[in-house]
mmCIF file of C-alpha atoms in Angstrom:
data_model
loop_
_atom_site.group_PDB
_atom_site.id
_atom_site.type_symbol
_atom_site.label_atom_id
_atom_site.label_comp_id
_atom_site.label_asym_id
_atom_site.label_seq_id
_atom_site.Cartn_x
_atom_site.Cartn_y
_atom_site.Cartn_z
ATOM 1 C CA MET O 802 -6.900 17.260 -2.119
ATOM 2 C CA ASN O 803 -4.027 15.836 -0.079
ATOM 3 C CA LYS O 804 -2.178 13.144 -2.007
ATOM 4 C CA SER O 805 -2.248 10.734 0.866
ATOM 5 C CA ILE O 806 -6.035 11.098 1.364
ATOM 6 C CA PHE O 807 -6.613 10.646 -2.376
ATOM 7 C CA GLY O 808 -4.464 7.491 -2.237
ATOM 8 C CA GLN O 809 -6.443 6.064 0.681
ATOM 9 C CA LEU O 810 -9.753 6.801 -1.019
ATOM 10 C CA LEU O 811 -8.439 5.021 -4.110
ATOM 11 C CA PHE O 812 -7.482 1.982 -1.966
ATOM 12 C CA LEU O 813 -10.935 1.992 -0.380
ATOM 13 C CA ALA O 814 -12.547 2.011 -3.818
ATOM 14 C CA ILE O 815 -10.395 -0.859 -4.974
ATOM 15 C CA TYR O 816 -11.169 -2.908 -1.900
ATOM 16 C CA VAL O 817 -14.890 -2.217 -2.177
ATOM 17 C CA LEU O 818 -14.857 -3.274 -5.823
ATOM 18 C CA LEU O 819 -12.870 -6.427 -5.018
ATOM 19 C CA GLN O 820 -15.271 -7.292 -2.246
ATOM 20 C CA ILE O 821 -18.443 -6.689 -4.320
ATOM 21 C CA PHE O 822 -17.356 -8.259 -7.630
ATOM 22 C CA PHE O 823 -15.006 -11.025 -6.531
ATOM 23 C CA ALA O 824 -14.861 -11.833 -2.859
ATOM 24 C CA ASN O 825 -18.629 -12.024 -2.395
ATOM 25 C CA LYS O 826 -18.749 -14.709 -5.080
ATOM 26 C CA ILE O 827 -16.147 -16.919 -3.390
ATOM 27 C CA THR O 828 -17.272 -19.171 -0.575
ATOM 28 C CA LEU O 829 -15.757 -22.349 0.591
ATOM 29 C CA PHE O 830 -18.265 -25.158 1.224
ATOM 30 C CA LYS O 831 -20.959 -22.547 1.981
ATOM 31 C CA VAL O 832 -19.283 -21.978 5.343
ATOM 32 C CA ALA O 833 -16.247 -19.761 4.792
ATOM 33 C CA PHE O 834 -16.673 -16.248 3.469
ATOM 34 C CA CYS O 835 -13.936 -13.729 2.549
ATOM 35 C CA PHE O 836 -14.119 -10.106 3.667
ATOM 36 C CA VAL O 837 -11.078 -8.782 1.880
ATOM 37 C CA TYR O 838 -12.184 -5.160 2.382
ATOM 38 C CA LEU O 839 -10.960 -5.454 5.933
ATOM 39 C CA ASN O 840 -7.457 -5.098 4.646
ATOM 40 C CA PHE O 841 -8.201 -1.427 3.979
ATOM 41 C CA LEU O 842 -8.913 -0.772 7.621
ATOM 42 C CA LEU O 843 -6.096 -3.005 8.891
ATOM 43 C CA THR O 844 -3.403 -1.322 6.841
ATOM 44 C CA LEU O 845 -4.325 2.332 7.191
ATOM 45 C CA PRO O 846 -1.238 4.316 8.269
ATOM 46 C CA ARG O 847 -0.367 4.030 11.952
ATOM 47 C CA SER O 848 -0.353 7.829 12.189
ATOM 48 C CA THR O 849 -4.144 7.956 11.533
ATOM 49 C CA ASP O 850 -5.781 9.719 14.455
ATOM 50 C CA HIS O 851 -7.771 7.333 16.603
ATOM 51 C CA THR O 852 -11.009 9.357 16.252
ATOM 52 C CA TRP O 853 -10.627 9.428 12.484
ATOM 53 C CA LEU O 854 -9.791 5.764 12.457
ATOM 54 C CA VAL O 855 -13.046 4.906 14.259
ATOM 55 C CA LEU O 856 -15.010 7.251 11.921
ATOM 56 C CA ILE O 857 -13.294 5.648 8.869
ATOM 57 C CA GLY O 858 -14.148 2.187 10.269
ATOM 58 C CA PHE O 859 -17.762 3.150 10.686
ATOM 59 C CA MET O 860 -18.045 4.655 7.175
ATOM 60 C CA THR O 861 -16.302 1.632 5.561
ATOM 61 C CA GLY O 862 -18.701 -0.689 7.358
ATOM 62 C CA LEU O 863 -21.662 1.507 6.371
ATOM 63 C CA LEU O 864 -20.557 1.293 2.748
ATOM 64 C CA MET O 865 -20.410 -2.553 3.041
ATOM 65 C CA ASP O 866 -23.811 -2.579 4.747
ATOM 66 C CA PHE O 867 -25.232 -0.635 1.834
ATOM 67 C CA PHE O 868 -23.994 -3.226 -0.665
ATOM 68 C CA PHE O 869 -24.735 -6.303 1.498
ATOM 69 C CA ILE O 870 -28.102 -4.886 2.740
ATOM 70 C CA SER O 871 -26.944 -5.925 6.261
ATOM 71 C CA TRP O 872 -28.482 -3.117 8.307
ATOM 72 C CA GLY O 873 -25.496 -1.971 10.398
ATOM 73 C CA VAL O 874 -23.822 -5.262 11.007
ATOM 74 C CA HIS O 875 -20.556 -4.382 9.147
ATOM 75 C CA SER O 876 -20.689 -0.826 10.552
ATOM 76 C CA MET O 877 -20.604 -2.130 14.069
ATOM 77 C CA ALA O 878 -17.914 -4.748 13.377
ATOM 78 C CA CYS O 879 -15.690 -2.325 11.514
ATOM 79 C CA THR O 880 -16.115 0.377 14.128
ATOM 80 C CA LEU O 881 -15.038 -2.076 16.880
ATOM 81 C CA VAL O 882 -12.069 -3.264 14.803
ATOM 82 C CA ALA O 883 -10.984 0.350 14.134
ATOM 83 C CA TYR O 884 -11.346 1.167 17.871
ATOM 84 C CA LEU O 885 -9.309 -1.846 19.047
ATOM 85 C CA ARG O 886 -6.648 -1.574 16.359
ATOM 86 C CA PRO O 887 -4.241 0.856 18.028
ATOM 87 C CA TYR O 888 -4.467 -0.927 21.374
ATOM 88 C CA TRP O 889 -3.679 -4.328 19.782
ATOM 89 C CA LEU O 890 -0.828 -2.809 17.778
ATOM 90 C CA GLY O 891 0.608 -1.334 21.017
ATOM 91 C CA LEU O 892 0.596 -4.714 22.633
ATOM 92 C CA LEU O 893 2.262 -6.453 19.691
ATOM 93 C CA THR O 894 5.078 -3.917 19.015
ATOM 94 C CA ASN O 895 7.822 -2.479 21.163
ATOM 95 C CA ARG O 896 8.644 1.172 21.307
ATOM 96 C CA ASN O 897 11.189 1.022 18.503
ATOM 97 C CA GLU O 898 8.562 -0.413 16.180
ATOM 98 C CA ARG O 899 5.816 2.058 16.984
ATOM 99 C CA ASP O 900 6.625 4.238 13.983
ATOM 100 C CA ALA O 901 6.787 1.341 11.551
ATOM 101 C CA GLU O 902 4.128 1.029 8.902
ATOM 102 C CA ILE O 903 1.547 -1.708 9.180
ATOM 103 C CA ASN O 904 2.777 -4.262 6.673
ATOM 104 C CA LEU O 905 4.446 -7.664 6.493
ATOM 105 C CA ARG O 906 7.913 -6.245 5.763
ATOM 106 C CA GLU O 907 7.927 -3.698 8.626
ATOM 107 C CA MET O 908 6.284 -5.777 11.294
ATOM 108 C CA GLY O 909 7.571 -9.251 10.455
ATOM 109 C CA PHE O 910 5.531 -12.390 9.882
ATOM 110 C CA THR O 911 4.750 -13.175 13.540
ATOM 111 C CA SER O 912 3.605 -9.744 14.658
ATOM 112 C CA PHE O 913 1.754 -9.021 11.434
ATOM 113 C CA SER O 914 -0.037 -12.384 11.486
ATOM 114 C CA SER O 915 -1.079 -11.995 15.095
ATOM 115 C CA TYR O 916 -2.309 -8.506 14.394
ATOM 116 C CA LEU O 917 -4.374 -9.589 11.401
ATOM 117 C CA PHE O 918 -5.787 -12.772 12.892
ATOM 118 C CA LEU O 919 -7.210 -11.311 16.097
ATOM 119 C CA LEU O 920 -8.864 -8.309 14.422
ATOM 120 C CA ILE O 921 -10.270 -10.406 11.599
ATOM 121 C CA PHE O 922 -11.593 -12.877 14.226
ATOM 122 C CA ILE O 923 -13.270 -10.073 16.185
ATOM 123 C CA HIS O 924 -14.878 -8.697 13.010
ATOM 124 C CA HIS O 925 -16.152 -12.120 12.000
ATOM 125 C CA LEU O 926 -17.378 -12.931 15.487
ATOM 126 C CA LEU O 927 -19.606 -9.858 15.509
ATOM 127 C CA VAL O 928 -20.791 -10.229 11.939
ATOM 128 C CA PHE O 929 -21.763 -13.850 12.174
ATOM 129 C CA PHE O 930 -23.236 -13.782 15.660
ATOM 130 C CA ILE O 931 -25.397 -10.762 14.829
ATOM 131 C CA GLU O 932 -26.346 -12.101 11.403
ATOM 132 C CA TYR O 933 -26.973 -15.795 12.303
ATOM 133 C CA GLY O 934 -26.695 -16.108 16.070
ATOM 134 C CA SER O 935 -30.410 -16.431 16.873
ATOM 135 C CA VAL O 936 -31.295 -18.500 13.765
ATOM 136 C CA VAL O 937 -28.597 -21.133 13.379
ATOM 137 C CA ALA O 938 -27.092 -23.536 15.866
ATOM 138 C CA TRP O 939 -24.130 -22.091 17.863
ATOM 139 C CA GLY O 940 -21.791 -24.755 16.589
ATOM 140 C CA THR O 941 -22.558 -23.911 12.987
ATOM 141 C CA VAL O 942 -22.019 -20.174 13.683
ATOM 142 C CA LEU O 943 -18.730 -20.866 15.416
ATOM 143 C CA GLY O 944 -17.650 -23.026 12.472
ATOM 144 C CA MET O 945 -18.521 -20.186 10.099
ATOM 145 C CA ILE O 946 -16.580 -17.684 12.206
ATOM 146 C CA LEU O 947 -13.445 -19.844 12.365
ATOM 147 C CA ALA O 948 -13.551 -20.916 8.710
ATOM 148 C CA SER O 949 -14.203 -17.397 7.486
ATOM 149 C CA THR O 950 -11.478 -15.933 9.771
ATOM 150 C CA LEU O 951 -8.983 -18.439 8.330
ATOM 151 C CA PHE O 952 -10.118 -17.765 4.766
ATOM 152 C CA THR O 953 -9.978 -14.001 5.105
ATOM 153 C CA PHE O 954 -6.676 -14.196 6.985
ATOM 154 C CA VAL O 955 -4.980 -16.281 4.274
ATOM 155 C CA VAL O 956 -6.334 -14.023 1.433
ATOM 156 C CA ILE O 957 -5.179 -10.803 3.218
ATOM 157 C CA LEU O 958 -1.811 -12.388 4.110
ATOM 158 C CA LEU O 959 -1.342 -13.320 0.414
ATOM 159 C CA PHE O 960 -2.294 -9.758 -0.673
ATOM 160 C CA SER O 961 0.208 -8.459 1.834
ATOM 161 C CA ALA O 962 2.964 -10.759 0.637
ATOM 162 C CA LEU O 963 2.310 -9.974 -3.051
ATOM 163 C CA PHE O 964 1.998 -6.227 -2.614
ATOM 164 C CA ILE O 965 4.732 -5.413 -0.103
ATOM 165 C CA PRO O 966 5.497 -1.684 -0.351
ATOM 166 C CA LYS O 967 8.992 -0.788 -1.396
ATOM 167 C CA THR O 968 11.351 0.379 1.360
ATOM 168 C CA LYS O 969 12.081 4.112 1.566
ATOM 169 C CA ASN O 970 15.669 5.007 0.850
#
């Protein structure tokens, strides 16, 4: 098996375990939820083929749906995030940065933060509107989306700052 593919599968397993055993147990005021597993999708290598990226997004979401018993909610949200990811990256980076890896060191704080925030927001928008949109008041759902987006954003940003990959010499 290709070393790179094995490494990505290992990262996926780590993020799934983190999500199931830790992140699921952490909520802020019963409003903000953390979906740390998104960091797997958001930091896949830039060279990942778009079709594969969408398929990986779907499969990651399907895996989360299995554990959350959420019937396709995460599959749809992750598929959309994976589909939009290259377009959003293209808008955020100039041609000289297009080969840079997706991390805090390579992209810089502003670009990396903008990249994370929008895609996390889109994911949460879909998840919460599908999950709660017809049952709970719109204001409550919007509050959950914003609070969870901020919570997930901060956690992923902290992960990214703590585990910055070493530069290649």
